């Protein structure tokens, strides 16, 4: 269930619920992430675009005010971490026969 569907949380009301929530965010972004936790993405057209994880942490607009930590990672790094959570027997298709057997146990 989504938190908003739990009866105990519904009874508290939106303001009370939001006062008890803290969000930790990790955003996978296309482009090199700097040591300052920001990225400039050239794939957004001629002028590109930037995201600053530190600014997101400081933002007090709407639901962004619930974000207490925001770390940026390169999108390929994010994919790599996501692969670690796959169930090899249920979520992976073997393209080369025998390749699963060659993988190290993680």
PDB file of C-alpha atoms in Angstrom:
ATOM      1  CA  UNK A   1       0.000   0.000   0.000  1.00  0.00           C
ATOM      2  CA  UNK A   2       0.962   3.571  -0.573  1.00  0.00           C
ATOM      3  CA  UNK A   3       1.439   5.519   2.657  1.00  0.00           C
ATOM      4  CA  UNK A   4      -1.571   7.670   1.748  1.00  0.00           C
ATOM      5  CA  UNK A   5      -3.752   4.520   1.749  1.00  0.00           C
ATOM      6  CA  UNK A   6      -2.867   3.432   5.304  1.00  0.00           C
ATOM      7  CA  UNK A   7      -5.780   4.192   7.643  1.00  0.00           C
ATOM      8  CA  UNK A   8      -3.576   5.351  10.522  1.00  0.00           C
ATOM      9  CA  UNK A   9      -1.893   7.923   8.289  1.00  0.00           C
ATOM     10  CA  UNK A  10      -5.195   9.033   6.721  1.00  0.00           C
ATOM     11  CA  UNK A  11      -6.548   9.817  10.188  1.00  0.00           C
ATOM     12  CA  UNK A  12      -3.649  12.201  10.908  1.00  0.00           C
ATOM     13  CA  UNK A  13      -4.449  14.606   8.081  1.00  0.00           C
ATOM     14  CA  UNK A  14      -2.178  15.887   5.352  1.00  0.00           C
ATOM     15  CA  UNK A  15      -0.373  18.559   7.379  1.00  0.00           C
ATOM     16  CA  UNK A  16       0.494  16.156  10.200  1.00  0.00           C
ATOM     17  CA  UNK A  17       1.574  13.427   7.774  1.00  0.00           C
ATOM     18  CA  UNK A  18       3.865  15.783   5.852  1.00  0.00           C
ATOM     19  CA  UNK A  19       5.459  16.965   9.099  1.00  0.00           C
ATOM     20  CA  UNK A  20       6.600  13.389   9.746  1.00  0.00           C
ATOM     21  CA  UNK A  21       8.091  12.647   6.319  1.00  0.00           C
ATOM     22  CA  UNK A  22      11.688  13.110   5.232  1.00  0.00           C
ATOM     23  CA  UNK A  23      12.816  12.179   1.731  1.00  0.00           C
ATOM     24  CA  UNK A  24      16.266  10.979   0.743  1.00  0.00           C
ATOM     25  CA  UNK A  25      16.629  11.271  -3.031  1.00  0.00           C
ATOM     26  CA  UNK A  26      19.169   9.877  -5.473  1.00  0.00           C
ATOM     27  CA  UNK A  27      18.767  11.196  -9.003  1.00  0.00           C
ATOM     28  CA  UNK A  28      20.485   9.513 -11.955  1.00  0.00           C
ATOM     29  CA  UNK A  29      21.414  12.229 -14.434  1.00  0.00           C
ATOM     30  CA  UNK A  30      22.831  12.219 -17.955  1.00  0.00           C
ATOM     31  CA  UNK A  31      26.204  13.895 -17.689  1.00  0.00           C
ATOM     32  CA  UNK A  32      29.245  14.100 -15.438  1.00  0.00           C
ATOM     33  CA  UNK A  33      28.379  14.788 -11.801  1.00  0.00           C
ATOM     34  CA  UNK A  34      30.857  17.093 -10.080  1.00  0.00           C
ATOM     35  CA  UNK A  35      32.200  16.757  -6.551  1.00  0.00           C
ATOM     36  CA  UNK A  36      29.910  19.698  -5.709  1.00  0.00           C
ATOM     37  CA  UNK A  37      26.861  17.454  -6.331  1.00  0.00           C
ATOM     38  CA  UNK A  38      25.772  19.182  -9.524  1.00  0.00           C
ATOM     39  CA  UNK A  39      25.588  18.282 -13.185  1.00  0.00           C
ATOM     40  CA  UNK A  40      25.350  20.113 -16.502  1.00  0.00           C
ATOM     41  CA  UNK A  41      23.406  18.032 -19.005  1.00  0.00           C
ATOM     42  CA  UNK A  42      24.260  18.699 -22.637  1.00  0.00           C
ATOM     43  CA  UNK A  43      21.583  16.281 -23.884  1.00  0.00           C
ATOM     44  CA  UNK A  44      18.863  18.879 -23.210  1.00  0.00           C
ATOM     45  CA  UNK A  45      19.548  20.837 -26.361  1.00  0.00           C
ATOM     46  CA  UNK A  46      21.812  23.662 -27.380  1.00  0.00           C
ATOM     47  CA  UNK A  47      21.890  25.411 -24.010  1.00  0.00           C
ATOM     48  CA  UNK A  48      21.835  22.259 -21.895  1.00  0.00           C
ATOM     49  CA  UNK A  49      20.538  22.353 -18.370  1.00  0.00           C
ATOM     50  CA  UNK A  50      21.818  21.914 -14.849  1.00  0.00           C
ATOM     51  CA  UNK A  51      20.700  20.252 -11.638  1.00  0.00           C
ATOM     52  CA  UNK A  52      22.175  21.051  -8.252  1.00  0.00           C
ATOM     53  CA  UNK A  53      21.513  18.446  -5.559  1.00  0.00           C
ATOM     54  CA  UNK A  54      22.484  20.905  -2.816  1.00  0.00           C
ATOM     55  CA  UNK A  55      19.894  23.412  -4.021  1.00  0.00           C
ATOM     56  CA  UNK A  56      17.241  20.698  -4.020  1.00  0.00           C
ATOM     57  CA  UNK A  57      18.113  19.931  -0.375  1.00  0.00           C
ATOM     58  CA  UNK A  58      17.672  23.618   0.508  1.00  0.00           C
ATOM     59  CA  UNK A  59      14.463  24.127  -1.482  1.00  0.00           C
ATOM     60  CA  UNK A  60      11.367  24.925   0.582  1.00  0.00           C
ATOM     61  CA  UNK A  61       8.829  24.870  -2.275  1.00  0.00           C
ATOM     62  CA  UNK A  62       5.975  22.387  -1.889  1.00  0.00           C
ATOM     63  CA  UNK A  63       6.925  18.746  -1.515  1.00  0.00           C
ATOM     64  CA  UNK A  64      10.585  19.533  -2.295  1.00  0.00           C
ATOM     65  CA  UNK A  65      10.778  20.903   1.252  1.00  0.00           C
ATOM     66  CA  UNK A  66      10.595  17.263   2.451  1.00  0.00           C
ATOM     67  CA  UNK A  67      13.884  16.367   0.727  1.00  0.00           C
ATOM     68  CA  UNK A  68      16.601  16.224   3.389  1.00  0.00           C
ATOM     69  CA  UNK A  69      19.300  14.640   1.184  1.00  0.00           C
ATOM     70  CA  UNK A  70      19.662  14.717  -2.584  1.00  0.00           C
ATOM     71  CA  UNK A  71      22.614  13.021  -4.222  1.00  0.00           C
ATOM     72  CA  UNK A  72      23.214  13.031  -7.944  1.00  0.00           C
ATOM     73  CA  UNK A  73      24.843  10.121  -9.763  1.00  0.00           C
ATOM     74  CA  UNK A  74      25.635   9.609 -13.415  1.00  0.00           C
ATOM     75  CA  UNK A  75      22.860   7.686 -15.164  1.00  0.00           C
ATOM     76  CA  UNK A  76      25.201   4.815 -16.072  1.00  0.00           C
ATOM     77  CA  UNK A  77      26.304   4.547 -12.451  1.00  0.00           C
ATOM     78  CA  UNK A  78      22.632   4.429 -11.454  1.00  0.00           C
ATOM     79  CA  UNK A  79      22.024   1.603 -13.931  1.00  0.00           C
ATOM     80  CA  UNK A  80      24.969  -0.287 -12.482  1.00  0.00           C
ATOM     81  CA  UNK A  81      23.582  -0.072  -8.959  1.00  0.00           C
ATOM     82  CA  UNK A  82      20.139  -1.096 -10.219  1.00  0.00           C
ATOM     83  CA  UNK A  83      21.520  -4.215 -11.885  1.00  0.00           C
ATOM     84  CA  UNK A  84      22.829  -5.395  -8.500  1.00  0.00           C
ATOM     85  CA  UNK A  85      19.231  -5.807  -7.303  1.00  0.00           C
ATOM     86  CA  UNK A  86      18.061  -8.004 -10.182  1.00  0.00           C
ATOM     87  CA  UNK A  87      16.992 -11.584  -9.509  1.00  0.00           C
ATOM     88  CA  UNK A  88      19.137 -13.468 -12.037  1.00  0.00           C
ATOM     89  CA  UNK A  89      16.648 -16.323 -12.289  1.00  0.00           C
ATOM     90  CA  UNK A  90      13.510 -14.205 -12.754  1.00  0.00           C
ATOM     91  CA  UNK A  91      14.568 -10.842 -14.193  1.00  0.00           C
ATOM     92  CA  UNK A  92      17.534 -11.576 -16.462  1.00  0.00           C
ATOM     93  CA  UNK A  93      17.521 -13.021 -19.966  1.00  0.00           C
ATOM     94  CA  UNK A  94      20.708 -14.849 -20.852  1.00  0.00           C
ATOM     95  CA  UNK A  95      21.862 -13.740 -24.327  1.00  0.00           C
ATOM     96  CA  UNK A  96      24.900 -16.026 -24.466  1.00  0.00           C
ATOM     97  CA  UNK A  97      24.276 -19.544 -23.167  1.00  0.00           C
ATOM     98  CA  UNK A  98      26.353 -20.211 -20.060  1.00  0.00           C
ATOM     99  CA  UNK A  99      27.074 -16.548 -19.312  1.00  0.00           C
ATOM    100  CA  UNK A 100      25.180 -16.551 -15.995  1.00  0.00           C
ATOM    101  CA  UNK A 101      27.383 -19.382 -14.776  1.00  0.00           C
ATOM    102  CA  UNK A 102      30.467 -17.225 -15.400  1.00  0.00           C
ATOM    103  CA  UNK A 103      29.263 -14.432 -13.120  1.00  0.00           C
ATOM    104  CA  UNK A 104      30.703 -14.025  -9.652  1.00  0.00           C
ATOM    105  CA  UNK A 105      28.330 -14.332  -6.727  1.00  0.00           C
ATOM    106  CA  UNK A 106      27.587 -10.869  -5.370  1.00  0.00           C
TER     107      UNK A 106
END
